[in-house]
C-alpha cells in the first residue's frame, strides 16, 4: 500500500468526487492530492518522452553535421537520460552535446576539404590565382555563412564571385601599366552574359552549388523546427478533465484496495487518447514534415550528389578560367569594340598572354566520400521513419507498462474504472474530433489548444519551405532555437551579407533568395523501468 493511504478499507468510506463510490481507504483530501500527483507524474512522463524525441532529432542533426560521432546513436544518448535521475540526466545530455559539437561537421567538413584543395587545383593558373587568393576565400566564407543561417542571397553571392573573378582575370591580362577605371570594369562585367567568357561552367556550378546548399540548410532547419515543436508541445499542461480521468485510472484502484490490479488496456488507451487529443492532431503535419525531410535527405545522393558538388568547386573554377584564357583574345577584342580600346594612356591593345594552365582536378568525389554519403542518407532516413508515428503511438507507449496484458485471459482481471472486470467501450480514434464520445475524458472538441494549433502551423510552414528547397528555391527564415541546431539567429551579422556592386550583372535565377523529482507508482513503472514501448525512438 502506498505511503499516506490507510492500510484498511472502511465499509462506509467518504464520498469521493473522482473515484467510484463504495468502500474506500481514501479521504477527500487524499483524493485531491493523489489526483495532482497522477497529473504531475503523467506530465513529467510526457515531457521526458518529448526530451527523448528532441535528443533523437538532435542526434540526427549531429549525424548529418558530425559523422565522426554518428555511432553515438539516439538510443545510447536517450538511455542515459531515461535511466538516470533528472539532474544526472541533464549533466549527461550536456556532456554528450559538448562531445558532439567538438567534432568537425559533415557538411562543413566537405566544404573545408574542398577549400583546402584550392591551391593544388588553381595554382597552375598563375597570377589569376596567386593575386586573388582572397577572392576564393570570400566565396567559401560566404557559402559557410549561408549554410549556418546568414541571410545571404546565394544566387547573388555566386554571381558576384564570377563578376570579381572576371575583373581579376581581365586585369591580369591587361598591361601592367594600364589603369582600369571602375566604369570600364563594369562595362567589361556587363559583357559576361552576352559573351560568356567562362563558358557554361559558371551557370552550371551556380545551379548545383545553390541546390546543394539550399537543401542542406533547409534539412538542418527542418530538424531544428521539429525539435522546437516537440519541446513546446510537450510542455502543454494537461486539462482538469484529464486530471480526473488519470486519478480514476491510476490511483482509484489503490483507494479500493486493488493496488496490484492494472488498468484494462483499452481503458488506458481511451484515457490517454483523451488526454493527448490535441497532440494527436499534430500527426498529419508531423508525418508530412518527416516525409519531406526524407525526400530532402534522398536528394543529397541524387546525381550530382552533394559531396561531388562541393569537392568539384575548385575544378569547375579551373575549367572556367581555362576557358577564358583560351578565348581571351576574342573576348578582349569584343570588349574593346564595346567599351573602348586600351593602352598605357587609354588606347591600344594589351599584350597577349599564354595560358599558364596544367591539367585540372577531377570533377568527381572519391569512392570513400560517396560511400560515406550513402551510409549517411540511409541512416538519416531510417531514423526519421522511426519517428514518423510518434504522436499517435504516444498513448500506447504510455499505457504499455501501466495497463494489463491484452491477452484474453486477463481481460476480466483488470481495472475498468469501476471494478475488477472487463472493459466494454470501444477505443476512440486519435485527435480531438474523435473524442466526442470518449467515455473517460469529457472534452469540448470545439475548443482546441491554441499552443498546439500554432505548432501545427509551424510544421506546415516548414514542410512548404522544404518543398521549395527541393524545387531549387531558397527559403527565407531565421534559425530556430539553439536547442537543436546550435546555429545563429539567421540574420545578416557582422556585415557579411552578399555584396552589391553598382552596375553588376543581375543573378540568373531571380527565384532564388537567399522541479522536484516525481514519486509514485506511475513514475516508477514508466520511468525507472525501461520505456519498452518507446524503443522505436531509441534504436
Short mmCIF file of C-alpha atoms in Angstrom, two decimals:
data_model
loop_
_atom_site.label_atom_id
_atom_site.label_comp_id
_atom_site.label_asym_id
_atom_site.label_seq_id
_atom_site.Cartn_x
_atom_site.Cartn_y
_atom_site.Cartn_z
CA UNK A 1 0.00 0.00 0.00
CA UNK A 2 1.28 3.47 -0.82
CA UNK A 3 2.56 5.85 1.81
CA UNK A 4 -0.24 8.09 3.09
CA UNK A 5 -3.04 5.64 2.24
CA UNK A 6 -4.67 3.93 5.26
CA UNK A 7 -3.99 0.17 5.24
CA UNK A 8 -7.61 -0.86 5.70
CA UNK A 9 -10.80 -0.43 3.69
CA UNK A 10 -13.63 1.26 5.54
CA UNK A 11 -17.08 -0.11 4.85
CA UNK A 12 -18.53 3.36 4.74
CA UNK A 13 -15.90 5.48 3.08
CA UNK A 14 -16.09 9.15 2.34
CA UNK A 15 -17.92 10.46 -0.67
CA UNK A 16 -15.18 10.85 -3.30
CA UNK A 17 -15.52 13.16 -6.29
CA UNK A 18 -13.41 11.27 -8.81
CA UNK A 19 -13.33 7.64 -7.69
CA UNK A 20 -16.44 5.42 -7.85
CA UNK A 21 -18.50 5.33 -4.68
CA UNK A 22 -18.17 2.41 -2.30
CA UNK A 23 -15.83 1.09 0.37
CA UNK A 24 -12.57 3.03 0.27
CA UNK A 25 -9.39 3.70 2.19
CA UNK A 26 -9.07 7.25 0.82
CA UNK A 27 -10.42 10.59 2.04
CA UNK A 28 -11.42 13.61 0.04
CA UNK A 29 -8.16 15.49 0.67
CA UNK A 30 -6.20 12.33 -0.18
CA UNK A 31 -8.08 12.01 -3.43
CA UNK A 32 -7.23 15.58 -4.37
CA UNK A 33 -3.57 15.03 -3.54
CA UNK A 34 -3.39 11.79 -5.49
CA UNK A 35 -5.08 13.42 -8.47
CA UNK A 36 -2.45 16.16 -8.52
CA UNK A 37 0.29 13.57 -8.15
CA UNK A 38 -1.03 11.46 -11.02
CA UNK A 39 -1.25 14.52 -13.25
CA UNK A 40 2.26 15.64 -12.36
CA UNK A 41 3.68 12.17 -12.97
CA UNK A 42 1.99 11.91 -16.34
CA UNK A 43 3.07 15.42 -17.29
CA UNK A 44 6.65 14.60 -16.34
CA UNK A 45 6.49 11.41 -18.35
CA UNK A 46 5.19 13.22 -21.44
CA UNK A 47 7.92 15.82 -21.09
CA UNK A 48 10.56 13.16 -20.66
CA UNK A 49 9.32 11.42 -23.80
CA UNK A 50 9.45 14.78 -25.56
CA UNK A 51 13.01 15.35 -24.41
CA UNK A 52 13.87 11.89 -25.68
CA UNK A 53 12.45 12.72 -29.10
CA UNK A 54 14.31 16.04 -29.06
CA UNK A 55 17.51 14.16 -28.25
CA UNK A 56 16.86 11.77 -31.14
CA UNK A 57 16.34 14.72 -33.51
CA UNK A 58 19.49 16.31 -32.12
CA UNK A 59 21.38 13.09 -32.79
CA UNK A 60 20.07 13.12 -36.37
CA UNK A 61 21.22 16.69 -36.83
CA UNK A 62 24.63 15.86 -35.44
CA UNK A 63 24.93 12.69 -37.51
CA UNK A 64 24.37 14.80 -40.61
CA UNK A 65 26.58 17.58 -39.34
CA UNK A 66 29.14 15.48 -37.40
CA UNK A 67 29.63 11.98 -38.90
CA UNK A 68 32.52 11.12 -36.61
CA UNK A 69 30.04 10.86 -33.77
CA UNK A 70 27.31 9.17 -35.79
CA UNK A 71 27.75 5.99 -33.78
CA UNK A 72 26.64 7.85 -30.68
CA UNK A 73 23.09 6.94 -31.59
CA UNK A 74 19.91 8.32 -30.13
CA UNK A 75 19.42 5.01 -28.32
CA UNK A 76 22.62 5.42 -26.31
CA UNK A 77 22.03 9.11 -25.80
CA UNK A 78 18.47 8.61 -24.57
CA UNK A 79 19.17 5.59 -22.40
CA UNK A 80 21.40 7.77 -20.24
CA UNK A 81 18.60 10.32 -19.92
CA UNK A 82 15.91 7.77 -19.07
CA UNK A 83 17.79 5.64 -16.56
CA UNK A 84 19.37 8.44 -14.52
CA UNK A 85 17.73 10.90 -12.20
CA UNK A 86 16.85 14.30 -13.61
CA UNK A 87 20.00 16.20 -12.57
CA UNK A 88 22.40 13.45 -13.60
CA UNK A 89 20.47 13.06 -16.86
CA UNK A 90 20.83 16.76 -17.61
CA UNK A 91 24.58 16.66 -16.99
CA UNK A 92 24.90 13.60 -19.22
CA UNK A 93 22.99 15.33 -22.01
CA UNK A 94 25.20 18.40 -21.76
CA UNK A 95 28.34 16.27 -21.84
CA UNK A 96 27.04 14.40 -24.90
CA UNK A 97 26.25 17.64 -26.71
CA UNK A 98 29.70 19.02 -25.90
CA UNK A 99 31.34 15.86 -27.25
CA UNK A 100 29.26 16.02 -30.40
CA UNK A 101 29.96 19.69 -31.00
CA UNK A 102 33.73 19.15 -30.71
CA UNK A 103 33.89 17.18 -33.97
CA UNK A 104 34.10 18.67 -37.47
CA UNK A 105 30.65 18.97 -39.11
CA UNK A 106 29.96 16.59 -42.01
CA UNK A 107 28.68 19.16 -44.48
CA UNK A 108 31.24 21.72 -43.35
CA UNK A 109 33.91 19.02 -43.47
CA UNK A 110 33.14 18.55 -47.17
CA UNK A 111 33.23 22.32 -47.52
CA UNK A 112 36.61 22.59 -45.76
CA UNK A 113 38.17 19.78 -47.79
CA UNK A 114 37.02 21.49 -50.98
CA UNK A 115 38.57 24.77 -49.84
CA UNK A 116 41.83 23.07 -48.86
CA UNK A 117 42.14 21.65 -52.37
CA UNK A 118 42.10 25.14 -53.93
CA UNK A 119 45.88 25.77 -54.00
CA UNK A 120 46.73 22.44 -55.62
CA UNK A 121 43.95 22.82 -58.19
CA UNK A 122 44.25 26.52 -59.07
CA UNK A 123 47.94 27.35 -58.63
CA UNK A 124 48.65 26.33 -62.27
CA UNK A 125 46.55 29.37 -63.26
CA UNK A 126 49.40 31.58 -62.17
CA UNK A 127 48.58 35.19 -61.33
CA UNK A 128 44.83 34.64 -61.77
CA UNK A 129 45.05 32.55 -58.61
CA UNK A 130 48.02 33.96 -56.68
CA UNK A 131 46.84 37.57 -56.93
CA UNK A 132 43.22 36.74 -55.99
CA UNK A 133 43.53 34.28 -53.11
CA UNK A 134 41.17 36.44 -51.01
CA UNK A 135 38.54 36.24 -53.72
CA UNK A 136 38.33 32.43 -53.47
CA UNK A 137 38.42 32.56 -49.67
CA UNK A 138 35.50 35.01 -49.72
CA UNK A 139 33.41 32.62 -51.81
CA UNK A 140 33.90 29.77 -49.34
CA UNK A 141 33.32 32.06 -46.37
CA UNK A 142 30.04 33.26 -47.86
CA UNK A 143 28.90 29.70 -48.55
CA UNK A 144 29.79 28.74 -44.98
CA UNK A 145 27.82 31.67 -43.54
CA UNK A 146 24.85 30.85 -45.73
CA UNK A 147 24.75 27.26 -44.51
CA UNK A 148 24.98 28.44 -40.91
CA UNK A 149 21.91 30.64 -41.36
CA UNK A 150 23.05 34.07 -42.54
CA UNK A 151 20.59 35.95 -44.73
CA UNK A 152 22.78 35.89 -47.80
CA UNK A 153 21.32 35.93 -51.28
CA UNK A 154 23.04 32.80 -52.50
CA UNK A 155 22.43 33.46 -56.19
CA UNK A 156 23.82 36.97 -55.96
CA UNK A 157 26.76 35.76 -53.89
CA UNK A 158 27.87 33.26 -56.54
CA UNK A 159 27.22 35.75 -59.35
CA UNK A 160 29.33 38.33 -57.52
CA UNK A 161 32.18 35.83 -57.32
CA UNK A 162 32.22 35.37 -61.09
CA UNK A 163 31.99 39.13 -61.58
CA UNK A 164 35.07 39.68 -59.40
CA UNK A 165 36.92 36.76 -60.99
CA UNK A 166 36.36 38.19 -64.46
CA UNK A 167 37.61 41.52 -63.22
CA UNK A 168 40.73 39.92 -61.77
CA UNK A 169 41.42 37.88 -64.90
CA UNK A 170 40.93 40.89 -67.17
CA UNK A 171 43.29 42.98 -65.03
CA UNK A 172 45.89 40.22 -65.22
CA UNK A 173 45.57 40.06 -68.98
CA UNK A 174 45.85 43.85 -69.34
CA UNK A 175 49.20 45.59 -69.45
CA UNK A 176 50.81 46.17 -66.07
CA UNK A 177 50.85 49.94 -66.54
CA UNK A 178 47.24 50.14 -67.65
CA UNK A 179 44.88 51.78 -65.19
CA UNK A 180 41.34 50.40 -65.46
CA UNK A 181 38.61 52.63 -64.13
CA UNK A 182 35.62 51.37 -62.17
CA UNK A 183 33.33 52.35 -65.03
CA UNK A 184 35.40 50.42 -67.54
CA UNK A 185 35.42 47.29 -65.37
CA UNK A 186 31.66 47.50 -65.01
CA UNK A 187 31.36 47.70 -68.76
CA UNK A 188 33.51 44.58 -69.01
CA UNK A 189 31.31 42.79 -66.49
CA UNK A 190 28.18 43.61 -68.46
CA UNK A 191 29.57 41.67 -71.39
CA UNK A 192 29.72 38.50 -69.29
CA UNK A 193 26.26 37.16 -70.09
CA UNK A 194 26.49 38.08 -73.76
CA UNK A 195 30.00 36.79 -74.42
CA UNK A 196 30.12 34.04 -71.76
CA UNK A 197 33.89 34.36 -71.26
CA UNK A 198 33.92 31.46 -68.75
CA UNK A 199 31.79 29.16 -70.91
CA UNK A 200 28.98 27.22 -69.25
CA UNK A 201 30.88 26.40 -66.06
CA UNK A 202 29.58 29.38 -64.00
CA UNK A 203 25.93 28.76 -64.76
CA UNK A 204 26.27 25.02 -64.19
CA UNK A 205 28.27 25.40 -60.98
CA UNK A 206 25.90 28.02 -59.59
CA UNK A 207 22.86 25.84 -60.17
CA UNK A 208 24.46 22.83 -58.49
CA UNK A 209 26.02 24.72 -55.59
CA UNK A 210 22.75 26.53 -54.91
CA UNK A 211 20.82 23.27 -54.88
CA UNK A 212 23.34 21.62 -52.56
CA UNK A 213 23.46 24.44 -50.02
CA UNK A 214 19.74 25.23 -50.10
CA UNK A 215 18.75 21.61 -49.46
CA UNK A 216 21.43 21.07 -46.80
CA UNK A 217 20.48 24.22 -44.89
CA UNK A 218 16.76 23.55 -45.14
CA UNK A 219 17.25 19.97 -43.92
CA UNK A 220 19.12 21.17 -40.83
CA UNK A 221 16.44 23.81 -40.27
CA UNK A 222 13.69 21.20 -40.60
CA UNK A 223 15.23 19.08 -37.86
CA UNK A 224 15.59 22.17 -35.69
CA UNK A 225 11.96 23.21 -36.17
CA UNK A 226 10.76 19.66 -35.47
CA UNK A 227 12.68 19.63 -32.20
CA UNK A 228 11.31 23.01 -31.17
CA UNK A 229 7.75 21.86 -31.89
CA UNK A 230 8.25 18.76 -29.75
CA UNK A 231 9.65 20.88 -26.92
CA UNK A 232 6.74 23.30 -26.89
CA UNK A 233 4.03 20.70 -27.30
CA UNK A 234 5.49 18.54 -24.53
CA UNK A 235 5.21 21.48 -22.14
CA UNK A 236 1.46 21.94 -22.69
CA UNK A 237 -0.36 21.35 -19.39
CA UNK A 238 -2.92 18.60 -19.02
CA UNK A 239 -6.53 19.69 -18.61
CA UNK A 240 -8.66 19.39 -15.41
CA UNK A 241 -10.76 16.78 -17.23
CA UNK A 242 -7.60 14.77 -17.84
CA UNK A 243 -6.62 15.11 -14.16
CA UNK A 244 -9.86 13.47 -13.07
CA UNK A 245 -9.50 10.71 -15.66
CA UNK A 246 -5.92 9.97 -14.62
CA UNK A 247 -6.90 9.79 -10.94
CA UNK A 248 -9.60 7.29 -11.78
CA UNK A 249 -7.19 5.31 -13.96
CA UNK A 250 -4.10 5.23 -11.74
CA UNK A 251 -4.96 5.76 -8.09
CA UNK A 252 -8.64 4.87 -7.62
CA UNK A 253 -7.70 1.15 -7.60
CA UNK A 254 -5.47 1.92 -4.60
CA UNK A 255 -8.38 3.57 -2.82
CA UNK A 256 -10.39 0.38 -3.36
CA UNK A 257 -7.62 -1.91 -2.09
CA UNK A 258 -6.78 -3.11 -5.61
CA UNK A 259 -3.27 -1.72 -5.87
CA UNK A 260 -1.99 -4.80 -7.69
CA UNK A 261 -4.73 -4.69 -10.35
CA UNK A 262 -3.62 -2.91 -13.50
CA UNK A 263 -5.97 -0.91 -15.74
CA UNK A 264 -7.54 -2.60 -18.74
CA UNK A 265 -5.52 -1.77 -21.89
CA UNK A 266 -8.49 -0.33 -23.81
CA UNK A 267 -9.49 1.71 -20.77
CA UNK A 268 -5.99 3.17 -20.52
CA UNK A 269 -6.00 3.88 -24.27
CA UNK A 270 -9.19 5.92 -24.03
CA UNK A 271 -7.83 7.95 -21.12
CA UNK A 272 -4.54 8.69 -22.86
CA UNK A 273 -6.17 9.40 -26.22
CA UNK A 274 -8.44 11.87 -24.46
CA UNK A 275 -5.61 13.49 -22.51
CA UNK A 276 -3.47 13.71 -25.67
CA UNK A 277 -6.28 14.56 -28.08
CA UNK A 278 -4.76 17.87 -29.17
CA UNK A 279 -1.33 16.30 -29.52
CA UNK A 280 -2.86 13.67 -31.77
CA UNK A 281 -3.86 16.42 -34.18
CA UNK A 282 -0.17 17.00 -34.89
CA UNK A 283 0.03 13.65 -36.65
CA UNK A 284 -0.88 14.70 -40.20
CA UNK A 285 1.51 17.64 -40.41
CA UNK A 286 4.20 15.80 -38.46
CA UNK A 287 4.13 12.93 -40.93
CA UNK A 288 4.12 15.43 -43.79
CA UNK A 289 7.25 17.07 -42.40
CA UNK A 290 9.01 13.73 -41.93
CA UNK A 291 8.05 12.69 -45.47
CA UNK A 292 9.51 15.92 -46.85
CA UNK A 293 12.67 15.57 -44.78
CA UNK A 294 13.05 12.08 -46.23
CA UNK A 295 12.75 13.49 -49.74
CA UNK A 296 15.38 16.13 -49.00
CA UNK A 297 17.71 13.54 -47.49
CA UNK A 298 17.27 11.40 -50.58
CA UNK A 299 18.18 14.38 -52.78
CA UNK A 300 21.64 14.55 -51.21
CA UNK A 301 22.68 11.42 -53.09
CA UNK A 302 20.89 12.32 -56.34
CA UNK A 303 23.39 12.93 -59.11
CA UNK A 304 25.29 15.11 -58.85
CA UNK A 305 25.45 14.26 -55.16
CA UNK A 306 26.25 16.90 -52.58
CA UNK A 307 29.75 15.54 -51.94
CA UNK A 308 30.54 15.64 -55.67
CA UNK A 309 29.24 19.21 -55.95
CA UNK A 310 31.33 20.52 -53.08
CA UNK A 311 34.50 18.67 -53.96
CA UNK A 312 34.35 19.79 -57.61
CA UNK A 313 34.07 23.56 -56.97
CA UNK A 314 37.84 24.18 -57.45
CA UNK A 315 37.90 22.08 -60.62
CA UNK A 316 34.93 23.95 -62.09
CA UNK A 317 36.68 27.27 -61.38
CA UNK A 318 39.83 25.91 -63.02
CA UNK A 319 37.80 24.82 -66.03
CA UNK A 320 36.11 28.22 -66.30
CA UNK A 321 39.33 30.23 -66.07
CA UNK A 322 40.98 27.91 -68.57
CA UNK A 323 38.14 28.57 -71.00
CA UNK A 324 38.62 32.31 -70.52
CA UNK A 325 42.37 32.12 -71.06
CA UNK A 326 41.91 30.09 -74.23
CA UNK A 327 39.49 32.67 -75.63
CA UNK A 328 40.95 35.83 -74.06
CA UNK A 329 41.97 37.39 -77.40
CA UNK A 330 38.47 37.02 -78.80
CA UNK A 331 36.90 38.27 -75.57
CA UNK A 332 39.13 41.34 -75.26
CA UNK A 333 38.58 42.26 -78.88
CA UNK A 334 34.83 42.31 -78.35
CA UNK A 335 35.24 44.22 -75.09
CA UNK A 336 37.34 46.88 -76.84
CA UNK A 337 34.70 47.12 -79.51
CA UNK A 338 32.02 47.80 -76.91
CA UNK A 339 33.85 49.51 -74.06
CA UNK A 340 36.75 51.16 -75.88
CA UNK A 341 40.35 50.15 -76.56
CA UNK A 342 43.18 50.40 -74.02
CA UNK A 343 46.87 51.15 -73.88
CA UNK A 344 49.04 52.80 -71.26
CA UNK A 345 47.32 56.11 -71.95
CA UNK A 346 43.94 54.64 -72.77
CA UNK A 347 44.32 53.28 -76.33
CA UNK A 348 45.79 50.20 -77.89
CA UNK A 349 45.65 46.53 -77.02
CA UNK A 350 47.27 44.74 -74.09
CA UNK A 351 49.92 42.13 -74.80
CA UNK A 352 48.54 38.66 -75.17
CA UNK A 353 49.45 36.13 -72.53
CA UNK A 354 49.97 32.45 -72.95
CA UNK A 355 47.80 30.24 -70.75
CA UNK A 356 49.71 29.00 -67.72
CA UNK A 357 47.45 26.07 -67.07
CA UNK A 358 48.16 22.49 -66.35
CA UNK A 359 45.87 19.57 -66.02
CA UNK A 360 42.85 20.22 -63.79
CA UNK A 361 41.40 18.15 -60.98
CA UNK A 362 38.74 15.51 -61.33
CA UNK A 363 35.08 16.56 -61.14
CA UNK A 364 34.08 13.55 -59.07
CA UNK A 365 34.36 12.82 -55.38
CA UNK A 366 36.31 9.85 -54.08
CA UNK A 367 34.57 6.46 -53.76
CA UNK A 368 35.05 6.71 -50.00
CA UNK A 369 33.18 10.01 -49.86
CA UNK A 370 30.37 8.58 -51.98
CA UNK A 371 30.00 5.56 -49.72
CA UNK A 372 30.07 7.77 -46.67
CA UNK A 373 27.24 9.89 -48.06
CA UNK A 374 25.22 6.82 -49.00
CA UNK A 375 25.52 5.46 -45.46
CA UNK A 376 24.69 8.87 -44.03
CA UNK A 377 21.49 9.18 -46.05
CA UNK A 378 20.43 5.61 -45.22
CA UNK A 379 20.95 6.19 -41.50
CA UNK A 380 19.09 9.51 -41.52
CA UNK A 381 16.17 8.04 -43.45
CA UNK A 382 15.87 5.00 -41.19
CA UNK A 383 15.76 7.06 -38.01
CA UNK A 384 13.33 9.60 -39.45
CA UNK A 385 10.90 6.81 -40.36
CA UNK A 386 11.07 5.52 -36.78
CA UNK A 387 9.84 8.90 -35.54
CA UNK A 388 7.03 9.27 -38.02
CA UNK A 389 4.27 7.72 -35.88
CA UNK A 390 5.36 9.34 -32.61
CA UNK A 391 2.24 11.38 -31.80
CA UNK A 392 -0.27 8.60 -32.45
CA UNK A 393 1.90 5.98 -30.76
CA UNK A 394 2.49 8.03 -27.63
CA UNK A 395 -0.79 6.98 -25.86
CA UNK A 396 0.01 3.31 -26.41
CA UNK A 397 3.59 3.87 -25.26
CA UNK A 398 2.38 5.41 -22.01
CA UNK A 399 -0.04 2.54 -21.44
CA UNK A 400 2.40 -0.23 -22.32
CA UNK A 401 3.73 -0.68 -18.78
CA UNK A 402 0.77 0.81 -16.96
CA UNK A 403 -2.04 -1.34 -18.29
CA UNK A 404 -2.50 -5.07 -18.00
CA UNK A 405 -1.76 -7.54 -20.76
CA UNK A 406 -4.15 -7.54 -23.70
CA UNK A 407 -4.39 -11.32 -23.61
CA UNK A 408 -7.93 -12.69 -23.36
CA UNK A 409 -7.13 -14.50 -20.10
CA UNK A 410 -6.56 -11.17 -18.31
CA UNK A 411 -9.34 -9.09 -19.83
CA UNK A 412 -11.65 -9.92 -16.92
CA UNK A 413 -8.96 -9.31 -14.29
CA UNK A 414 -8.18 -5.65 -14.94
CA UNK A 415 -9.39 -2.33 -13.55
CA UNK A 416 -12.09 -0.90 -15.80
CA UNK A 417 -12.59 2.36 -13.88
CA UNK A 418 -15.28 0.94 -11.60
CA UNK A 419 -14.18 -2.53 -10.56
CA UNK A 420 -12.04 -5.53 -11.50
CA UNK A 421 -13.87 -6.53 -14.66
CA UNK A 422 -13.80 -6.44 -18.45
CA UNK A 423 -13.75 -3.02 -20.15
CA UNK A 424 -16.53 -2.86 -22.74
CA UNK A 425 -16.42 0.57 -24.50
CA UNK A 426 -14.67 0.77 -27.83
CA UNK A 427 -11.34 2.54 -28.22
CA UNK A 428 -11.54 6.06 -29.61
CA UNK A 429 -9.55 7.29 -32.59
CA UNK A 430 -6.72 9.81 -32.44
CA UNK A 431 -7.15 13.57 -32.41
CA UNK A 432 -9.61 15.98 -30.85
CA UNK A 433 -12.55 15.37 -33.21
CA UNK A 434 -12.56 11.63 -32.41
CA UNK A 435 -13.06 12.24 -28.68
CA UNK A 436 -16.64 13.43 -28.95
CA UNK A 437 -17.89 10.12 -27.50
CA UNK A 438 -14.90 9.33 -25.28
CA UNK A 439 -16.43 7.78 -22.14
CA UNK A 440 -13.41 8.58 -19.95
CA UNK A 441 -12.39 12.17 -20.72
CA UNK A 442 -15.05 14.84 -21.14
CA UNK A 443 -13.66 17.21 -23.79
CA UNK A 444 -15.09 20.19 -25.64
CA UNK A 445 -13.92 19.41 -29.16
CA UNK A 446 -14.81 22.95 -30.30
CA UNK A 447 -12.01 24.43 -28.16
CA UNK A 448 -8.63 23.17 -29.41
CA UNK A 449 -5.44 24.05 -27.60
CA UNK A 450 -4.08 27.15 -29.30
CA UNK A 451 -0.42 26.45 -28.49
CA UNK A 452 -0.65 23.13 -30.30
CA UNK A 453 -2.53 24.72 -33.20
CA UNK A 454 0.34 27.18 -33.57
CA UNK A 455 2.83 24.34 -33.66
CA UNK A 456 0.79 22.56 -36.33
CA UNK A 457 1.13 25.72 -38.41
CA UNK A 458 4.90 25.75 -37.79
CA UNK A 459 5.14 22.21 -39.11
CA UNK A 460 3.12 23.11 -42.18
CA UNK A 461 5.26 26.17 -42.90
CA UNK A 462 8.49 24.19 -42.55
CA UNK A 463 7.21 21.47 -44.88
CA UNK A 464 6.45 24.12 -47.50
CA UNK A 465 9.94 25.57 -47.14
CA UNK A 466 11.48 22.13 -47.60
CA UNK A 467 9.40 21.54 -50.71
CA UNK A 468 10.59 24.88 -52.10
CA UNK A 469 14.15 23.81 -51.40
CA UNK A 470 13.58 20.59 -53.34
CA UNK A 471 12.45 22.72 -56.28
CA UNK A 472 15.69 24.69 -56.09
CA UNK A 473 14.16 27.73 -54.40
CA UNK A 474 15.84 29.23 -51.38
CA UNK A 475 13.91 29.68 -48.15
CA UNK A 476 13.83 32.84 -46.07
CA UNK A 477 13.86 32.04 -42.38
CA UNK A 478 15.54 32.83 -39.13
CA UNK A 479 17.13 29.89 -37.39
CA UNK A 480 15.09 28.42 -34.56
CA UNK A 481 16.24 27.82 -31.01
CA UNK A 482 19.81 26.71 -30.42
CA UNK A 483 18.41 23.64 -28.63
CA UNK A 484 18.77 21.53 -31.74
CA UNK A 485 20.87 23.26 -34.33
CA UNK A 486 23.23 25.37 -32.32
CA UNK A 487 23.14 27.90 -35.14
CA UNK A 488 22.70 31.64 -35.02
CA UNK A 489 19.77 33.91 -35.48
CA UNK A 490 19.76 33.63 -39.25
CA UNK A 491 20.11 37.39 -39.68
CA UNK A 492 22.91 39.10 -41.58
CA UNK A 493 25.58 39.69 -38.96
CA UNK A 494 28.96 41.41 -38.81
CA UNK A 495 28.35 42.94 -42.22
CA UNK A 496 28.94 39.68 -44.08
CA UNK A 497 25.92 39.87 -46.35
CA UNK A 498 26.01 39.48 -50.10
CA UNK A 499 27.91 42.38 -51.60
CA UNK A 500 26.15 44.51 -54.16
CA UNK A 501 28.08 46.37 -56.82
CA UNK A 502 26.66 49.22 -58.89
CA UNK A 503 26.32 48.02 -62.44
CA UNK A 504 26.88 44.36 -61.50
CA UNK A 505 25.08 41.84 -63.66
CA UNK A 506 21.88 40.51 -62.04
CA UNK A 507 21.57 36.87 -60.99
CA UNK A 508 20.33 34.27 -63.49
CA UNK A 509 17.58 32.86 -61.30
CA UNK A 510 15.54 35.56 -59.62
CA UNK A 511 13.52 32.98 -57.71
CA UNK A 512 16.46 32.01 -55.55
CA UNK A 513 16.83 34.04 -52.30
CA UNK A 514 18.72 33.75 -50.20
CA UNK A 515 11.42 20.67 -10.22
CA UNK A 516 11.24 18.19 -7.66
CA UNK A 517 11.59 14.56 -8.69
CA UNK A 518 8.13 12.93 -9.05
CA UNK A 519 7.31 10.00 -6.80
CA UNK A 520 4.64 7.34 -7.06
CA UNK A 521 3.56 4.26 -8.91
CA UNK A 522 3.10 5.78 -12.36
CA UNK A 523 6.55 7.36 -12.44
CA UNK A 524 8.25 4.26 -11.00
CA UNK A 525 6.60 2.00 -13.55
CA UNK A 526 7.20 4.09 -16.64
CA UNK A 527 10.42 6.00 -15.95
CA UNK A 528 12.60 3.94 -13.65
CA UNK A 529 11.96 0.80 -15.68
CA UNK A 530 12.84 0.80 -19.41
CA UNK A 531 10.48 2.57 -21.79
CA UNK A 532 9.90 -0.52 -23.87
CA UNK A 533 7.12 0.99 -25.92
CA UNK A 534 9.37 3.85 -26.97
CA UNK A 535 12.07 1.50 -28.25
CA UNK A 536 11.30 2.71 -31.75
CA UNK A 537 12.72 6.07 -30.73
CA UNK A 538 15.75 4.61 -29.01
CA UNK A 539 17.18 2.33 -31.65
#
